[in-house]
Coordinates of C-alpha atoms in Angstrom, one line a residue:
X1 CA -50.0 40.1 183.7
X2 CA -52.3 37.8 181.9
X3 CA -55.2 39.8 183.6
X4 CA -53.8 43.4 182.5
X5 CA -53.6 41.9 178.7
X6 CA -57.7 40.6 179.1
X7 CA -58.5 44.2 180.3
X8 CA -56.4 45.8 177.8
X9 CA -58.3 43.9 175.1
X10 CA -61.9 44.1 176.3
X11 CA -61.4 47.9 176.4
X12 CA -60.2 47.8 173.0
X13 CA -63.5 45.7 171.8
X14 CA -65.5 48.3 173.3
X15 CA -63.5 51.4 171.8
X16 CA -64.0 49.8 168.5
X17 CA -68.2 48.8 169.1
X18 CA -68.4 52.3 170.4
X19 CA -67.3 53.7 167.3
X20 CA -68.7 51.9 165.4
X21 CA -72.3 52.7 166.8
X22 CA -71.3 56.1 166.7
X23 CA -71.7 56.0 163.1
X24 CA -75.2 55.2 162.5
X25 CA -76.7 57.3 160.2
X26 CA -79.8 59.7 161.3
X27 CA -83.3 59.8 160.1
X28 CA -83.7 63.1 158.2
X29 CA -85.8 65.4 159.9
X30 CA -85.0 68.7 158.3
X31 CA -88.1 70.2 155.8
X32 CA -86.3 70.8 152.7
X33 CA -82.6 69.6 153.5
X34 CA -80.4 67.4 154.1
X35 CA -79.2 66.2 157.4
X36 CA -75.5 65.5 158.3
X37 CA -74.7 62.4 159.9
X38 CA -74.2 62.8 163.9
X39 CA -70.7 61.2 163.7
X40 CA -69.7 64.8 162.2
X41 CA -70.3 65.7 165.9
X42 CA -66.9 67.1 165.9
X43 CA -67.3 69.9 163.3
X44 CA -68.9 73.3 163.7
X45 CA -72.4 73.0 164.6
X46 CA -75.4 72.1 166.6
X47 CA -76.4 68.4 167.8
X48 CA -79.9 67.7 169.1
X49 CA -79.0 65.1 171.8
X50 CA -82.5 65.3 173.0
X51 CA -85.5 66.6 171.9
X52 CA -88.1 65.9 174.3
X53 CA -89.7 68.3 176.4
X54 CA -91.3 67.8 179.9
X55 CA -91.1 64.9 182.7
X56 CA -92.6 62.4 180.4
X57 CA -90.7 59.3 179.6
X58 CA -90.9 58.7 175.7
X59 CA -89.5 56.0 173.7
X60 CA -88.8 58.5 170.3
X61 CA -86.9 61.3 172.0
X62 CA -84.2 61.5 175.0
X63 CA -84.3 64.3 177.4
X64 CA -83.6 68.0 176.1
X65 CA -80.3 68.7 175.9
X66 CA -78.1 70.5 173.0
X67 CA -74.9 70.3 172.0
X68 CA -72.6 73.4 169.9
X69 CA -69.6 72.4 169.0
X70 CA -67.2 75.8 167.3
X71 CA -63.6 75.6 167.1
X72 CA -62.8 72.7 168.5
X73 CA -64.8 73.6 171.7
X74 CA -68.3 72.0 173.1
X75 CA -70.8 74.1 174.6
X76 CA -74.1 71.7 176.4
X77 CA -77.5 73.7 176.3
X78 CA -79.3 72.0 178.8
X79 CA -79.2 68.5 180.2
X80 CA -82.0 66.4 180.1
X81 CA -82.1 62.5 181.3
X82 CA -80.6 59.7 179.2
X83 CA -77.7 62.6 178.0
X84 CA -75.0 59.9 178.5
X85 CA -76.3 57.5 176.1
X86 CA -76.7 60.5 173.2
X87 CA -73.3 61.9 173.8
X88 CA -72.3 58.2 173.3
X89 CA -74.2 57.8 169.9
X90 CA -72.3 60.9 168.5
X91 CA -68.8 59.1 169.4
X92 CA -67.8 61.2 172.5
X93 CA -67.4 60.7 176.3
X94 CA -69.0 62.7 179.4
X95 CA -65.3 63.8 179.7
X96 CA -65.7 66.0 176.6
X97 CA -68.6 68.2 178.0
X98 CA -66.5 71.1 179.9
X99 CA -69.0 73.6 180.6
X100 CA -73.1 73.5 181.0
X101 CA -75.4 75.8 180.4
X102 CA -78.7 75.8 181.9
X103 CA -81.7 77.9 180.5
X104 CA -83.9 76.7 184.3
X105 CA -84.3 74.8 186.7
X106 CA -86.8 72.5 186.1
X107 CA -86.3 69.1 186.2
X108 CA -86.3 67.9 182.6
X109 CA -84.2 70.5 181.7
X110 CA -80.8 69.1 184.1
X111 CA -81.9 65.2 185.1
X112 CA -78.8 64.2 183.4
X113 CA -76.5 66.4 185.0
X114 CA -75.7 64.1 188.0
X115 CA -74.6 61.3 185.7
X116 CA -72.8 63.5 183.8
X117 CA -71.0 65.6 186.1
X118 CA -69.5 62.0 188.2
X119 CA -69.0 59.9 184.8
X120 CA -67.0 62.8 184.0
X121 CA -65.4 62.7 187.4
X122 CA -65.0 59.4 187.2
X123 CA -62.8 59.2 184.2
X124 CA -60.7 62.3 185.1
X125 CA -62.2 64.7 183.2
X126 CA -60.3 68.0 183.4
X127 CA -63.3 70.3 184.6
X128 CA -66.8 71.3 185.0
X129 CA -68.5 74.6 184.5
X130 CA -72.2 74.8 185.2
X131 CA -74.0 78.2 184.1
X132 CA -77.3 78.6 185.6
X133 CA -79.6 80.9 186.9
X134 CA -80.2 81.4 190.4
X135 CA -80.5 78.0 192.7
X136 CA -77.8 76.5 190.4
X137 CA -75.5 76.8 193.4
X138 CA -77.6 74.5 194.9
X139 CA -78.1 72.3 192.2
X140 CA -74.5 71.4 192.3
X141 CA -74.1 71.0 196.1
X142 CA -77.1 68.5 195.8
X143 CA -75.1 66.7 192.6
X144 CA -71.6 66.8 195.0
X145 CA -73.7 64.9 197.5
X146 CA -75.0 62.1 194.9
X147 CA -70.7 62.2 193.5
X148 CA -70.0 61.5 197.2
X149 CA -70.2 57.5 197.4
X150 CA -68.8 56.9 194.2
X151 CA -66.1 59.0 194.8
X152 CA -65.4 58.1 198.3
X153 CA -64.6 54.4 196.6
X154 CA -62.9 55.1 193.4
X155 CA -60.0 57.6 194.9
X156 CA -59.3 54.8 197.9
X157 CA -59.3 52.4 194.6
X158 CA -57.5 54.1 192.5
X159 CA -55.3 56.3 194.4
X160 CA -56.9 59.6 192.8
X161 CA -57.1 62.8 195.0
X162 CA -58.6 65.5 193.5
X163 CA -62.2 65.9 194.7
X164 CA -65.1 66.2 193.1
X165 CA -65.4 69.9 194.6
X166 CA -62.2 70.4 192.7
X167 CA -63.7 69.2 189.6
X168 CA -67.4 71.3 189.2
X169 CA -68.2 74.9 189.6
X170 CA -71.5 76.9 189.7
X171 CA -71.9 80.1 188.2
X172 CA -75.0 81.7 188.8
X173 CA -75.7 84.2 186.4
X174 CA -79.0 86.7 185.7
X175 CA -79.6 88.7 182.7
X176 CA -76.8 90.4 180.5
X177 CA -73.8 88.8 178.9
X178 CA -72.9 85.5 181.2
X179 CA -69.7 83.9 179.0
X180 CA -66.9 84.9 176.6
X181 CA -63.7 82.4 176.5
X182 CA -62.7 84.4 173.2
X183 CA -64.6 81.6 171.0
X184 CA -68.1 82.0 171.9
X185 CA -70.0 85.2 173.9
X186 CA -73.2 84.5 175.4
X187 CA -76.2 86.5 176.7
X188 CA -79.2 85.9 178.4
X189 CA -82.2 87.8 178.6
X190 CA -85.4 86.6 180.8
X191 CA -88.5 84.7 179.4
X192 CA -92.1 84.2 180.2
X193 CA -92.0 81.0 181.1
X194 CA -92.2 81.4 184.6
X195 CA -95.3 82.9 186.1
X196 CA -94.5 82.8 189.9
X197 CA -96.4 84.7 192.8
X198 CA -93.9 87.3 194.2
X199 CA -94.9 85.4 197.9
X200 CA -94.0 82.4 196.5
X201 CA -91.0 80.4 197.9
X202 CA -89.8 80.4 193.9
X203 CA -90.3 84.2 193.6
X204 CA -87.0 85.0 192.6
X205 CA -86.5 82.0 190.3
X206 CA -86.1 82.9 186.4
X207 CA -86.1 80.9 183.0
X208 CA -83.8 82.6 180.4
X209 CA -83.4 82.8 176.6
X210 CA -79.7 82.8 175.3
X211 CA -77.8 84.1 172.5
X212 CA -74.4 82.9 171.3
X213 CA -72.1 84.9 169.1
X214 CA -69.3 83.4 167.4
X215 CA -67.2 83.9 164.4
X216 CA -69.4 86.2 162.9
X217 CA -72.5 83.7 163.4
X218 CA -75.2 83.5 165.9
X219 CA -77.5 81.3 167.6
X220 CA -80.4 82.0 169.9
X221 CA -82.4 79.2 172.2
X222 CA -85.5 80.5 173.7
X223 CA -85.3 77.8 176.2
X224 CA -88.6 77.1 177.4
X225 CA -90.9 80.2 177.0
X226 CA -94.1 81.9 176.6
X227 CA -94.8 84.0 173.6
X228 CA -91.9 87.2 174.7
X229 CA -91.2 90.5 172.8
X230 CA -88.3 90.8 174.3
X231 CA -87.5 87.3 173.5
X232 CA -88.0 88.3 169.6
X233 CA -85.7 91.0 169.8
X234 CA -83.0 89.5 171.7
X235 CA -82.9 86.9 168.5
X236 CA -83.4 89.9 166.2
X237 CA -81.1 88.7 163.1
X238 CA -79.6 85.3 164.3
X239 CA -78.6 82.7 162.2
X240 CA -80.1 80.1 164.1
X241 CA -83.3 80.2 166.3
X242 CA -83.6 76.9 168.4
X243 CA -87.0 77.1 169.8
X244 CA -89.8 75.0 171.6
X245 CA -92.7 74.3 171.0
X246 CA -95.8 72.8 172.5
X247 CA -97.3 71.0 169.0
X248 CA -101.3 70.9 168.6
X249 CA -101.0 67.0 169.5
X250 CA -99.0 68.0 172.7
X251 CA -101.5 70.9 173.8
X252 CA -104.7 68.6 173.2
X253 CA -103.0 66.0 175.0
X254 CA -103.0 68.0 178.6
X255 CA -105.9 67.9 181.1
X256 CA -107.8 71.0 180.5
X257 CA -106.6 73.1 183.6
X258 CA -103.0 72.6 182.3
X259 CA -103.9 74.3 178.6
X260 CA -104.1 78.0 179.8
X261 CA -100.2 77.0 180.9
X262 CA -99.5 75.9 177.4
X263 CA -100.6 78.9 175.8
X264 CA -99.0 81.5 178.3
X265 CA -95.6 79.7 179.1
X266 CA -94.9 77.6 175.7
X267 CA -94.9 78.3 172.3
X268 CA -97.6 76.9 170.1
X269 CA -96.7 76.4 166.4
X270 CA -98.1 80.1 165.1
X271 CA -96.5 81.9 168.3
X272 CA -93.2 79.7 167.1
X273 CA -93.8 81.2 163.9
X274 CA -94.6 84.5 164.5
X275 CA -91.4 84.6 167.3
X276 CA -89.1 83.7 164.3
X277 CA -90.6 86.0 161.4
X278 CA -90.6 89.1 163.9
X279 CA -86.5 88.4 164.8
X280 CA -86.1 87.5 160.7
X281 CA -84.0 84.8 161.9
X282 CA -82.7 82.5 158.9
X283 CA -83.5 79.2 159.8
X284 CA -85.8 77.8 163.0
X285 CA -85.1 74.6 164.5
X286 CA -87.2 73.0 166.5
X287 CA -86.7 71.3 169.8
X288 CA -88.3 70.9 173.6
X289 CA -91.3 68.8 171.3
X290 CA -93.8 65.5 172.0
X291 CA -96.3 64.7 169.5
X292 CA -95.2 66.7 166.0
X293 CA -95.3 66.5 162.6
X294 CA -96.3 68.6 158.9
X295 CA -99.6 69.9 160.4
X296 CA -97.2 72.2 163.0
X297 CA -95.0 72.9 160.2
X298 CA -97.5 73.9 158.1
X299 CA -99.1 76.6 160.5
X300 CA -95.3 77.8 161.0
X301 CA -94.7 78.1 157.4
X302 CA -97.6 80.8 156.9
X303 CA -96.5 83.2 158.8
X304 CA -92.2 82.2 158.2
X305 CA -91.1 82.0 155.4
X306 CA -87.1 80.7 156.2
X307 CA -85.7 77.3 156.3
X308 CA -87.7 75.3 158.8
X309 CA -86.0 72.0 160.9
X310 CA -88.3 69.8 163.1
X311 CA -85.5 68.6 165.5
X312 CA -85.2 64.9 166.1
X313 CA -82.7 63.5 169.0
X314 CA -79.2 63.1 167.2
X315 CA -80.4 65.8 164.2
X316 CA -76.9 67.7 163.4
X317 CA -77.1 71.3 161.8
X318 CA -73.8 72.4 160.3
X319 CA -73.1 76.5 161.2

């Protein structure tokens, strides 16, 4: 008895230290606005959980990962490493993350999935849904074999029988609309951020753009992608563009033979520019970043003229 009442208060301490931290106000990294604190995680909006972009380990900015919260409802973009930590920091659990959507599958875009989908497991989350393109069905048999161990334990332990193939589901999905649950609709359209040799063993792999419509509002990510047409179009009118960008710090940065990559697979400041003025998109946020700061803006702002937002991990953005 005394033991249940020691347990009962330590997880009490740590409810309350965990809300408290989830309070912390944010730096403001908007240009020209104000940024809402990222305890308002629970209204209508985006939250930059991570920002960073690429398999680099950086001290500023956690692996890229979004959060949209509409109705009630969360909605992950991507799911980069260290995503428990940042879902922590904006007062929530891995059990309030239902459904994932996944723009590829490289590496920094779902190293966080694994510890999210068996923390979420773990503490009897109700579901989750994984949207990806094509390989995501493997992806999740590889995370059900990392959930194994863990799960072998904790449902001898605790008596608890649904598996954790009960628990997550792929859905591999290719261009065209992918979701609608009646609160949000989402499309995808393909990018250019893949350049892949049709003999390749990736030849059918593809990196996506998306586009969410909700409420009257919508929001397009480009994901990661080369400078696209299509890609401008597809976000013709949205509210919200959340785009890349490889800054002119992150370009110089790279070994020479990586910089023709850059230029045709990511998004330099004037192609981000140019990308949001041709879709006359209201305001630009940016995202998927290293090394940026008012020189990138600055090349942005002469070619868009709308409200510009150079992401930082836990920046929130009210719809």
């Amino acid at each position: 008895m005394n033991k249940a009442i020691a347990r009962g208060a330590l997880l009490a301490i740590i409810c309350v230290f965990a809300t408290a931290c989830a309070t912390t106000t944010v730096e403001d990294a908007r240009v020209g606005t104000t940024v809402v604190s990222a305890n308002q995680a629970a209204s209508d909006g985006l939250l930059l959980l991570g920002t960073a972009g690429g398999p680099l380990a950086r001290p500023d900015r956690s692996g890229i990962a979004t959060l949209l919260t509409v109705g009630g409802k969360r909605y992950l973009i991507d799911a980069g490493d260290g995503i428990i930590p940042q879902i922590g920091k904006a007062g929530l659990g891995p059990r309030d993350i239902p459904v994932v959507f996944l723009t590829h599958l490289h590496d920094d875009h779902y190293a966080g999935l694994p510890g999210l989908a068996s923390f979420a497991w773990t503490v009897r989350g109700q579901h989750l849904d994984i949207y990806g393109p094509h390989g995501t069905a493997d992806l999740v048999k590889g995370i059900l074999q990392i959930m194994t161990p863990n799960a072998r334990i904790r449902m001898a332990e605790q008596r608890f029988d649904r598996t954790p193939e009960d628990f997550i589901m792929a859905h591999e999905y290719s261009a065209g609309q992918i979701f609608d649950d009646g609160n949000v609709r989402v499309s995808a359209i393909g990018n250019t951020h893949f350049d892949l040799a049709p003999d390749s063993a990736a030849a059918s792999d593809m990196s996506y753009s998306f586009r969410f419509e909700t409420h009257g509002r919508s929001i397009v990510f480009t994901g990661d992608t080369g400078p696209s047409a299509a890609v401008a179009e597809f976000a013709r009118g949205a509210d919200i563009l959340v785009s890349e960008m490889a800054s002119i710090a992150d370009r110089e940065a790279v070994p020479p033979f990586v910089r023709g990559h850059m230029d045709r697979e990511h998004l330099s400041p004037l192609e981000v520019g140019k990308l949001a003025a041709a879709a006359g998109v209201k305001t630009l946020v940016l995202t998927h970043i290293g090394m940026a700061g008012e020189a990138d803006v600055a090349v942005i702002r002469s070619v868009f003229k709308g409200e510009v937002i150079l992401g930082t991990d836990m920046t929130a953005i009210p719809l």
